[in-house]
PDB file of C-alpha atoms and ligand atoms in Angstrom:
ATOM      1  CA  UNK A   1     190.134 -85.799  76.686  1.00 55.00           C
ATOM      2  CA  UNK A   2     188.175 -82.531  76.818  1.00 56.00           C
ATOM      3  CA  UNK A   3     184.383 -82.473  76.258  1.00 63.00           C
ATOM      4  CA  UNK A   4     184.602 -86.066  75.043  1.00 78.00           C
ATOM      5  CA  UNK A   5     187.072 -85.339  72.252  1.00 92.00           C
ATOM      6  CA  UNK A   6     190.796 -85.590  71.729  1.00 96.00           C
ATOM      7  CA  UNK A   7     193.010 -82.818  70.486  1.00 97.00           C
ATOM      8  CA  UNK A   8     196.347 -84.320  69.494  1.00 98.00           C
ATOM      9  CA  UNK A   9     199.068 -82.121  68.060  1.00 98.00           C
ATOM     10  CA  UNK A  10     202.145 -83.392  66.231  1.00 98.00           C
ATOM     11  CA  UNK A  11     205.364 -81.423  66.697  1.00 98.00           C
ATOM     12  CA  UNK A  12     208.724 -81.833  65.019  1.00 98.00           C
ATOM     13  CA  UNK A  13     211.447 -80.702  62.661  1.00 97.00           C
ATOM     14  CA  UNK A  14     211.111 -80.023  58.914  1.00 94.00           C
ATOM     15  CA  UNK A  15     210.368 -83.226  56.997  1.00 95.00           C
ATOM     16  CA  UNK A  16     210.265 -85.495  60.070  1.00 97.00           C
ATOM     17  CA  UNK A  17     206.855 -86.912  59.107  1.00 97.00           C
ATOM     18  CA  UNK A  18     204.253 -84.773  60.890  1.00 98.00           C
ATOM     19  CA  UNK A  19     201.760 -84.528  58.058  1.00 96.00           C
ATOM     20  CA  UNK A  20     202.229 -88.241  57.294  1.00 97.00           C
ATOM     21  CA  UNK A  21     201.346 -89.090  60.902  1.00 98.00           C
ATOM     22  CA  UNK A  22     198.414 -86.643  60.973  1.00 98.00           C
ATOM     23  CA  UNK A  23     197.045 -88.401  57.858  1.00 98.00           C
ATOM     24  CA  UNK A  24     197.448 -91.801  59.504  1.00 98.00           C
ATOM     25  CA  UNK A  25     195.701 -90.701  62.721  1.00 98.00           C
ATOM     26  CA  UNK A  26     192.841 -89.145  60.762  1.00 97.00           C
ATOM     27  CA  UNK A  27     192.390 -92.385  58.848  1.00 97.00           C
ATOM     28  CA  UNK A  28     192.744 -94.760  61.808  1.00 96.00           C
ATOM     29  CA  UNK A  29     190.581 -92.892  64.303  1.00 95.00           C
ATOM     30  CA  UNK A  30     188.324 -90.823  62.017  1.00 95.00           C
ATOM     31  CA  UNK A  31     189.702 -87.623  63.493  1.00 97.00           C
ATOM     32  CA  UNK A  32     189.566 -84.279  61.733  1.00 97.00           C
ATOM     33  CA  UNK A  33     193.054 -83.473  60.365  1.00 98.00           C
ATOM     34  CA  UNK A  34     194.465 -79.946  60.383  1.00 97.00           C
ATOM     35  CA  UNK A  35     197.521 -79.414  58.217  1.00 96.00           C
ATOM     36  CA  UNK A  36     200.037 -76.593  58.161  1.00 89.00           C
ATOM     37  CA  UNK A  37     199.203 -73.790  55.755  1.00 79.00           C
ATOM     38  CA  UNK A  38     202.231 -72.660  53.818  1.00 73.00           C
ATOM     39  CA  UNK A  39     200.751 -71.876  50.412  1.00 75.00           C
ATOM     40  CA  UNK A  40     199.936 -68.236  49.616  1.00 83.00           C
ATOM     41  CA  UNK A  41     202.423 -66.883  52.154  1.00 86.00           C
ATOM     42  CA  UNK A  42     202.607 -63.275  50.938  1.00 90.00           C
ATOM     43  CA  UNK A  43     206.046 -62.570  52.484  1.00 91.00           C
ATOM     44  CA  UNK A  44     207.919 -65.777  51.739  1.00 85.00           C
ATOM     45  CA  UNK A  45     209.815 -64.663  48.602  1.00 84.00           C
ATOM     46  CA  UNK A  46     210.749 -61.349  50.233  1.00 89.00           C
ATOM     47  CA  UNK A  47     211.781 -63.208  53.375  1.00 88.00           C
ATOM     48  CA  UNK A  48     214.170 -65.520  51.503  1.00 83.00           C
ATOM     49  CA  UNK A  49     215.701 -62.449  49.786  1.00 87.00           C
ATOM     50  CA  UNK A  50     216.116 -60.403  52.993  1.00 91.00           C
ATOM     51  CA  UNK A  51     215.452 -62.211  56.285  1.00 91.00           C
ATOM     52  CA  UNK A  52     216.154 -59.282  58.624  1.00 93.00           C
ATOM     53  CA  UNK A  53     213.792 -57.007  56.733  1.00 95.00           C
ATOM     54  CA  UNK A  54     210.893 -59.469  56.401  1.00 95.00           C
ATOM     55  CA  UNK A  55     211.326 -61.942  59.289  1.00 95.00           C
ATOM     56  CA  UNK A  56     208.871 -60.183  61.600  1.00 97.00           C
ATOM     57  CA  UNK A  57     206.192 -59.765  58.915  1.00 96.00           C
ATOM     58  CA  UNK A  58     206.563 -63.381  57.936  1.00 95.00           C
ATOM     59  CA  UNK A  59     206.166 -64.590  61.519  1.00 97.00           C
ATOM     60  CA  UNK A  60     203.107 -62.422  62.103  1.00 97.00           C
ATOM     61  CA  UNK A  61     201.550 -64.043  59.033  1.00 95.00           C
ATOM     62  CA  UNK A  62     202.315 -67.546  60.395  1.00 95.00           C
ATOM     63  CA  UNK A  63     200.953 -66.618  63.824  1.00 97.00           C
ATOM     64  CA  UNK A  64     197.725 -65.256  62.339  1.00 96.00           C
ATOM     65  CA  UNK A  65     197.146 -68.392  60.238  1.00 95.00           C
ATOM     66  CA  UNK A  66     197.879 -70.658  63.167  1.00 96.00           C
ATOM     67  CA  UNK A  67     195.623 -68.731  65.539  1.00 97.00           C
ATOM     68  CA  UNK A  68     192.764 -68.960  63.034  1.00 96.00           C
ATOM     69  CA  UNK A  69     193.368 -72.708  62.821  1.00 96.00           C
ATOM     70  CA  UNK A  70     193.235 -72.999  66.622  1.00 96.00           C
ATOM     71  CA  UNK A  71     189.871 -71.187  66.570  1.00 96.00           C
ATOM     72  CA  UNK A  72     188.611 -73.687  63.972  1.00 96.00           C
ATOM     73  CA  UNK A  73     189.871 -76.571  66.122  1.00 96.00           C
ATOM     74  CA  UNK A  74     188.004 -75.182  69.140  1.00 94.00           C
ATOM     75  CA  UNK A  75     184.822 -75.152  67.015  1.00 95.00           C
ATOM     76  CA  UNK A  76     185.266 -78.701  65.679  1.00 96.00           C
ATOM     77  CA  UNK A  77     182.817 -81.075  67.376  1.00 94.00           C
ATOM     78  CA  UNK A  78     184.910 -84.237  66.805  1.00 95.00           C
ATOM     79  CA  UNK A  79     188.458 -85.217  67.813  1.00 96.00           C
ATOM     80  CA  UNK A  80     191.239 -83.533  65.863  1.00 97.00           C
ATOM     81  CA  UNK A  81     194.903 -84.058  65.003  1.00 98.00           C
ATOM     82  CA  UNK A  82     197.076 -81.096  64.077  1.00 98.00           C
ATOM     83  CA  UNK A  83     200.287 -80.710  62.106  1.00 97.00           C
ATOM     84  CA  UNK A  84     202.260 -78.205  64.257  1.00 96.00           C
ATOM     85  CA  UNK A  85     200.816 -75.940  66.921  1.00 95.00           C
ATOM     86  CA  UNK A  86     201.062 -72.252  67.715  1.00 97.00           C
ATOM     87  CA  UNK A  87     203.532 -73.053  70.515  1.00 97.00           C
ATOM     88  CA  UNK A  88     206.198 -74.133  68.016  1.00 97.00           C
ATOM     89  CA  UNK A  89     205.913 -70.850  66.120  1.00 96.00           C
ATOM     90  CA  UNK A  90     207.101 -69.016  69.198  1.00 97.00           C
ATOM     91  CA  UNK A  91     209.239 -71.537  71.069  1.00 97.00           C
ATOM     92  CA  UNK A  92     211.137 -73.010  68.130  1.00 97.00           C
ATOM     93  CA  UNK A  93     211.041 -70.652  65.168  1.00 96.00           C
ATOM     94  CA  UNK A  94     210.711 -67.141  66.611  1.00 97.00           C
ATOM     95  CA  UNK A  95     213.129 -67.798  69.461  1.00 97.00           C
ATOM     96  CA  UNK A  96     215.439 -69.338  66.865  1.00 95.00           C
ATOM     97  CA  UNK A  97     215.260 -66.185  64.733  1.00 96.00           C
ATOM     98  CA  UNK A  98     216.161 -64.117  67.778  1.00 97.00           C
ATOM     99  CA  UNK A  99     219.099 -66.420  68.515  1.00 94.00           C
ATOM    100  CA  UNK A 100     220.287 -66.088  64.922  1.00 93.00           C
ATOM    101  CA  UNK A 101     219.849 -62.276  65.169  1.00 95.00           C
ATOM    102  CA  UNK A 102     217.424 -62.267  62.254  1.00 95.00           C
ATOM    103  CA  UNK A 103     214.811 -60.784  64.602  1.00 97.00           C
ATOM    104  CA  UNK A 104     215.670 -57.752  66.758  1.00 97.00           C
ATOM    105  CA  UNK A 105     214.943 -57.769  70.493  1.00 97.00           C
ATOM    106  CA  UNK A 106     212.352 -55.046  69.909  1.00 97.00           C
ATOM    107  CA  UNK A 107     210.439 -57.105  67.327  1.00 97.00           C
ATOM    108  CA  UNK A 108     210.786 -60.220  69.466  1.00 98.00           C
ATOM    109  CA  UNK A 109     209.212 -58.466  72.486  1.00 98.00           C
ATOM    110  CA  UNK A 110     206.322 -57.198  70.355  1.00 98.00           C
ATOM    111  CA  UNK A 111     205.747 -60.681  68.939  1.00 98.00           C
ATOM    112  CA  UNK A 112     205.913 -62.267  72.391  1.00 98.00           C
ATOM    113  CA  UNK A 113     203.295 -59.859  73.788  1.00 98.00           C
ATOM    114  CA  UNK A 114     200.917 -60.699  70.965  1.00 98.00           C
ATOM    115  CA  UNK A 115     201.637 -64.435  71.225  1.00 98.00           C
ATOM    116  CA  UNK A 116     201.036 -64.512  75.001  1.00 97.00           C
ATOM    117  CA  UNK A 117     197.759 -62.614  74.590  1.00 97.00           C
ATOM    118  CA  UNK A 118     196.563 -65.052  71.893  1.00 97.00           C
ATOM    119  CA  UNK A 119     197.504 -68.300  73.639  1.00 96.00           C
ATOM    120  CA  UNK A 120     195.555 -67.310  76.742  1.00 95.00           C
ATOM    121  CA  UNK A 121     192.344 -68.065  74.863  1.00 92.00           C
ATOM    122  CA  UNK A 122     193.516 -71.395  73.436  1.00 94.00           C
ATOM    123  CA  UNK A 123     192.707 -74.720  75.070  1.00 93.00           C
ATOM    124  CA  UNK A 124     195.875 -76.854  75.374  1.00 95.00           C
ATOM    125  CA  UNK A 125     196.097 -80.171  73.507  1.00 96.00           C
ATOM    126  CA  UNK A 126     195.210 -83.521  75.090  1.00 95.00           C
ATOM    127  CA  UNK A 127     198.554 -84.887  73.912  1.00 97.00           C
ATOM    128  CA  UNK A 128     201.590 -83.506  72.121  1.00 98.00           C
ATOM    129  CA  UNK A 129     203.489 -86.037  69.995  1.00 98.00           C
ATOM    130  CA  UNK A 130     207.104 -85.063  69.415  1.00 98.00           C
ATOM    131  CA  UNK A 131     208.413 -86.801  66.303  1.00 98.00           C
ATOM    132  CA  UNK A 132     212.194 -86.906  66.394  1.00 98.00           C
ATOM    133  CA  UNK A 133     214.764 -87.822  63.730  1.00 98.00           C
ATOM    134  CA  UNK A 134     218.513 -87.235  63.469  1.00 98.00           C
ATOM    135  CA  UNK A 135     219.769 -84.754  60.875  1.00 98.00           C
ATOM    136  CA  UNK A 136     220.928 -87.374  58.289  1.00 97.00           C
ATOM    137  CA  UNK A 137     217.438 -88.945  58.416  1.00 97.00           C
ATOM    138  CA  UNK A 138     215.770 -85.537  58.057  1.00 97.00           C
ATOM    139  CA  UNK A 139     217.924 -84.752  55.017  1.00 95.00           C
ATOM    140  CA  UNK A 140     217.022 -88.098  53.446  1.00 95.00           C
ATOM    141  CA  UNK A 141     213.294 -87.459  53.952  1.00 94.00           C
ATOM    142  CA  UNK A 142     213.491 -83.854  52.715  1.00 93.00           C
ATOM    143  CA  UNK A 143     215.323 -85.062  49.574  1.00 91.00           C
ATOM    144  CA  UNK A 144     212.781 -87.825  49.049  1.00 90.00           C
ATOM    145  CA  UNK A 145     209.987 -85.249  49.128  1.00 86.00           C
ATOM    146  CA  UNK A 146     212.025 -82.930  46.860  1.00 81.00           C
ATOM    147  CA  UNK A 147     210.375 -79.545  47.296  1.00 82.00           C
ATOM    148  CA  UNK A 148     212.501 -76.967  45.379  1.00 77.00           C
ATOM    149  CA  UNK A 149     212.473 -74.408  48.234  1.00 73.00           C
ATOM    150  CA  UNK A 150     213.906 -76.996  50.657  1.00 78.00           C
ATOM    151  CA  UNK A 151     216.898 -78.167  48.611  1.00 77.00           C
ATOM    152  CA  UNK A 152     219.196 -75.579  50.179  1.00 80.00           C
ATOM    153  CA  UNK A 153     218.306 -76.126  53.853  1.00 87.00           C
ATOM    154  CA  UNK A 154     221.692 -76.377  55.643  1.00 92.00           C
ATOM    155  CA  UNK A 155     222.170 -79.379  57.977  1.00 95.00           C
ATOM    156  CA  UNK A 156     223.271 -76.944  60.711  1.00 95.00           C
ATOM    157  CA  UNK A 157     219.815 -75.337  60.610  1.00 93.00           C
ATOM    158  CA  UNK A 158     218.099 -78.717  61.103  1.00 96.00           C
ATOM    159  CA  UNK A 159     220.473 -79.391  64.003  1.00 97.00           C
ATOM    160  CA  UNK A 160     219.624 -75.998  65.485  1.00 96.00           C
ATOM    161  CA  UNK A 161     215.879 -76.792  65.222  1.00 96.00           C
ATOM    162  CA  UNK A 162     216.379 -80.201  66.873  1.00 98.00           C
ATOM    163  CA  UNK A 163     218.108 -78.442  69.765  1.00 97.00           C
ATOM    164  CA  UNK A 164     215.335 -75.856  70.037  1.00 97.00           C
ATOM    165  CA  UNK A 165     212.693 -78.619  70.144  1.00 98.00           C
ATOM    166  CA  UNK A 166     214.538 -80.445  72.918  1.00 97.00           C
ATOM    167  CA  UNK A 167     215.090 -77.272  74.921  1.00 96.00           C
ATOM    168  CA  UNK A 168     211.421 -76.273  74.603  1.00 97.00           C
ATOM    169  CA  UNK A 169     209.939 -79.691  75.388  1.00 97.00           C
ATOM    170  CA  UNK A 170     212.022 -80.082  78.534  1.00 96.00           C
ATOM    171  CA  UNK A 171     210.024 -77.120  79.906  1.00 95.00           C
ATOM    172  CA  UNK A 172     206.649 -77.836  78.286  1.00 96.00           C
ATOM    173  CA  UNK A 173     203.926 -78.590  80.853  1.00 95.00           C
ATOM    174  CA  UNK A 174     200.630 -77.783  79.142  1.00 95.00           C
ATOM    175  CA  UNK A 175     199.873 -81.447  78.360  1.00 96.00           C
ATOM    176  CA  UNK A 176     201.606 -84.865  78.282  1.00 96.00           C
ATOM    177  CA  UNK A 177     204.320 -85.293  75.655  1.00 97.00           C
ATOM    178  CA  UNK A 178     204.926 -88.540  73.760  1.00 97.00           C
ATOM    179  CA  UNK A 179     208.333 -88.542  72.070  1.00 97.00           C
ATOM    180  CA  UNK A 180     208.675 -90.938  69.145  1.00 98.00           C
ATOM    181  CA  UNK A 181     212.118 -91.646  67.719  1.00 97.00           C
ATOM    182  CA  UNK A 182     211.603 -92.225  63.995  1.00 98.00           C
ATOM    183  CA  UNK A 183     215.104 -92.919  62.623  1.00 98.00           C
ATOM    184  CA  UNK A 184     214.253 -96.631  62.522  1.00 97.00           C
ATOM    185  CA  UNK A 185     210.465 -96.417  62.448  1.00 97.00           C
ATOM    186  CA  UNK A 186     209.183 -95.954  58.906  1.00 97.00           C
ATOM    187  CA  UNK A 187     205.448 -95.576  59.463  1.00 97.00           C
ATOM    188  CA  UNK A 188     205.178 -93.873  56.047  1.00 96.00           C
ATOM    189  CA  UNK A 189     205.998 -97.003  54.041  1.00 96.00           C
ATOM    190  CA  UNK A 190     206.031-100.009  56.405  1.00 97.00           C
ATOM    191  CA  UNK A 191     202.664-101.402  57.561  1.00 97.00           C
ATOM    192  CA  UNK A 192     204.109-103.000  60.734  1.00 97.00           C
ATOM    193  CA  UNK A 193     205.747 -99.707  61.786  1.00 97.00           C
ATOM    194  CA  UNK A 194     202.470 -97.926  61.106  1.00 98.00           C
ATOM    195  CA  UNK A 195     200.583-100.374  63.341  1.00 97.00           C
ATOM    196  CA  UNK A 196     203.222 -99.973  66.037  1.00 96.00           C
ATOM    197  CA  UNK A 197     202.950 -96.206  66.092  1.00 97.00           C
ATOM    198  CA  UNK A 198     199.137 -96.233  66.026  1.00 97.00           C
ATOM    199  CA  UNK A 199     199.062 -98.741  68.879  1.00 95.00           C
ATOM    200  CA  UNK A 200     201.504 -96.667  70.935  1.00 96.00           C
ATOM    201  CA  UNK A 201     199.405 -93.519  70.523  1.00 97.00           C
ATOM    202  CA  UNK A 202     196.182 -95.407  71.238  1.00 95.00           C
ATOM    203  CA  UNK A 203     197.683 -96.850  74.418  1.00 94.00           C
ATOM    204  CA  UNK A 204     198.908 -93.434  75.519  1.00 95.00           C
ATOM    205  CA  UNK A 205     195.393 -92.031  75.090  1.00 94.00           C
ATOM    206  CA  UNK A 206     193.707 -95.029  76.698  1.00 90.00           C
ATOM    207  CA  UNK A 207     192.139 -96.149  73.403  1.00 83.00           C
ATOM    208  CA  UNK A 208     193.817 -99.560  73.412  1.00 64.00           C
ATOM    209  CA  UNK A 209     190.746-101.802  73.205  1.00 55.00           C
ATOM    210  CA  UNK A 210     189.343 -99.874  70.291  1.00 51.00           C
ATOM    211  CA  UNK A 211     192.538-100.186  68.284  1.00 47.00           C
ATOM    212  CA  UNK A 212     192.931-103.886  68.955  1.00 43.00           C
ATOM    213  CA  UNK A 213     189.432-104.396  67.626  1.00 44.00           C
ATOM    214  CA  UNK A 214     190.395-102.596  64.428  1.00 45.00           C
ATOM    215  CA  UNK A 215     193.337-104.949  63.963  1.00 45.00           C
ATOM    216  CA  UNK A 216     191.210-108.097  63.968  1.00 42.00           C
ATOM    217  CA  UNK A 217     191.558-109.386  60.378  1.00 40.00           C
TER     218      UNK A 217
HETATM  219  N1  ATP B   1     208.774 -92.437  59.784  1.00 71.05           N
HETATM  220  C1  ATP B   1     209.180 -92.219  58.525  1.00 71.05           C
HETATM  221  N2  ATP B   1     210.152 -93.003  57.980  1.00 71.05           N
HETATM  222  C2  ATP B   1     210.578 -92.798  56.710  1.00 71.05           C
HETATM  223  N3  ATP B   1     210.092 -91.843  55.886  1.00 71.05           N
HETATM  224  C3  ATP B   1     209.128 -91.040  56.379  1.00 71.05           C
HETATM  225  C4  ATP B   1     208.601 -91.183  57.717  1.00 71.05           C
HETATM  226  N4  ATP B   1     207.656 -90.238  57.917  1.00 71.05           N
HETATM  227  C5  ATP B   1     207.578 -89.527  56.774  1.00 71.05           C
HETATM  228  N5  ATP B   1     208.442 -90.011  55.848  1.00 71.05           N
HETATM  229  C6  ATP B   1     208.687 -89.467  54.506  1.00 71.05           C
HETATM  230  O1  ATP B   1     209.407 -88.255  54.717  1.00 71.05           O
HETATM  231  C7  ATP B   1     208.922 -87.205  53.868  1.00 71.05           C
HETATM  232  C8  ATP B   1     208.461 -86.019  54.720  1.00 71.05           C
HETATM  233  O2  ATP B   1     207.274 -86.364  55.442  1.00 71.05           O
HETATM  234  P1  ATP B   1     206.167 -85.260  55.825  1.00 71.05           P
HETATM  235  O3  ATP B   1     205.797 -84.438  54.623  1.00 71.05           O
HETATM  236  O4  ATP B   1     205.071 -86.003  56.525  1.00 71.05           O
HETATM  237  O5  ATP B   1     206.978 -84.372  56.855  1.00 71.05           O
HETATM  238  P2  ATP B   1     206.511 -83.073  57.717  1.00 71.05           P
HETATM  239  O6  ATP B   1     207.066 -83.269  59.067  1.00 71.05           O
HETATM  240  O7  ATP B   1     205.032 -82.889  57.600  1.00 71.05           O
HETATM  241  O8  ATP B   1     207.290 -81.931  57.004  1.00 71.05           O
HETATM  242  P3  ATP B   1     207.007 -80.329  56.957  1.00 71.05           P
HETATM  243  O9  ATP B   1     206.679 -79.864  58.320  1.00 71.05           O
HETATM  244  O10 ATP B   1     208.286 -79.767  56.470  1.00 71.05           O
HETATM  245  O11 ATP B   1     205.883 -80.179  55.966  1.00 71.05           O
HETATM  246  C9  ATP B   1     207.832 -87.823  53.005  1.00 71.05           C
HETATM  247  O12 ATP B   1     208.408 -88.189  51.775  1.00 71.05           O
HETATM  248  C10 ATP B   1     207.383 -89.064  53.810  1.00 71.05           C
HETATM  249  O13 ATP B   1     206.901 -90.108  52.976  1.00 71.05           O
END
């Protein structure tokens, strides 16, 4: 806890349940939620048409939005929970684009310089929650949500992202990491699973007594 408030960030693959969990934490603990901004992305259509041409522009847009959100979080006087952090932009997505040769080494180095300069001024989270699900589960959840742009996401890409998350989080040392396996933990629809996940996070943060009180019928 920094200055008497928690900053919890939720990391994980597409459709794993990050925004669902952020909503739950905001409700349970009265924290300020911060969701991912994807609307109004001015490069997205161009990017899907020609990834090599627009990948760098698109990532700079994401980085700018995320940095602004981190500044807002730093200014928020109460505890916050965040759907994806700036670290994932670089460690999972940008490094992934380099690996897939969508981003050139030259653009990658430029991005990295900017990223490293920006993160220097950002306070690390109190806790990073890594939500994990296997690819078949991710596909089921993405289909359930049914966003047109996501219908064509190849399973191999979700697998690649799962690998990138694991590789990154093995090295991550900025704050404690709580990994939650969600294949058999449906906190979106099942009240008992929701209680279980809230309790686990509360215990991890040392909030246990407070949560138990909330559960008294
Ligand atoms: N633990 C869970 N078990 C089963 N279904 C879940 C679980 N968590 C979320 N869902 C369902 O999966 C879908 C995706 O959830 P959500 O939008 O929270 O994912 P996300 O990680 O925020 O995705 P993205 O980053 O792509 O926006 C929703 O339909 C949600 O109800």
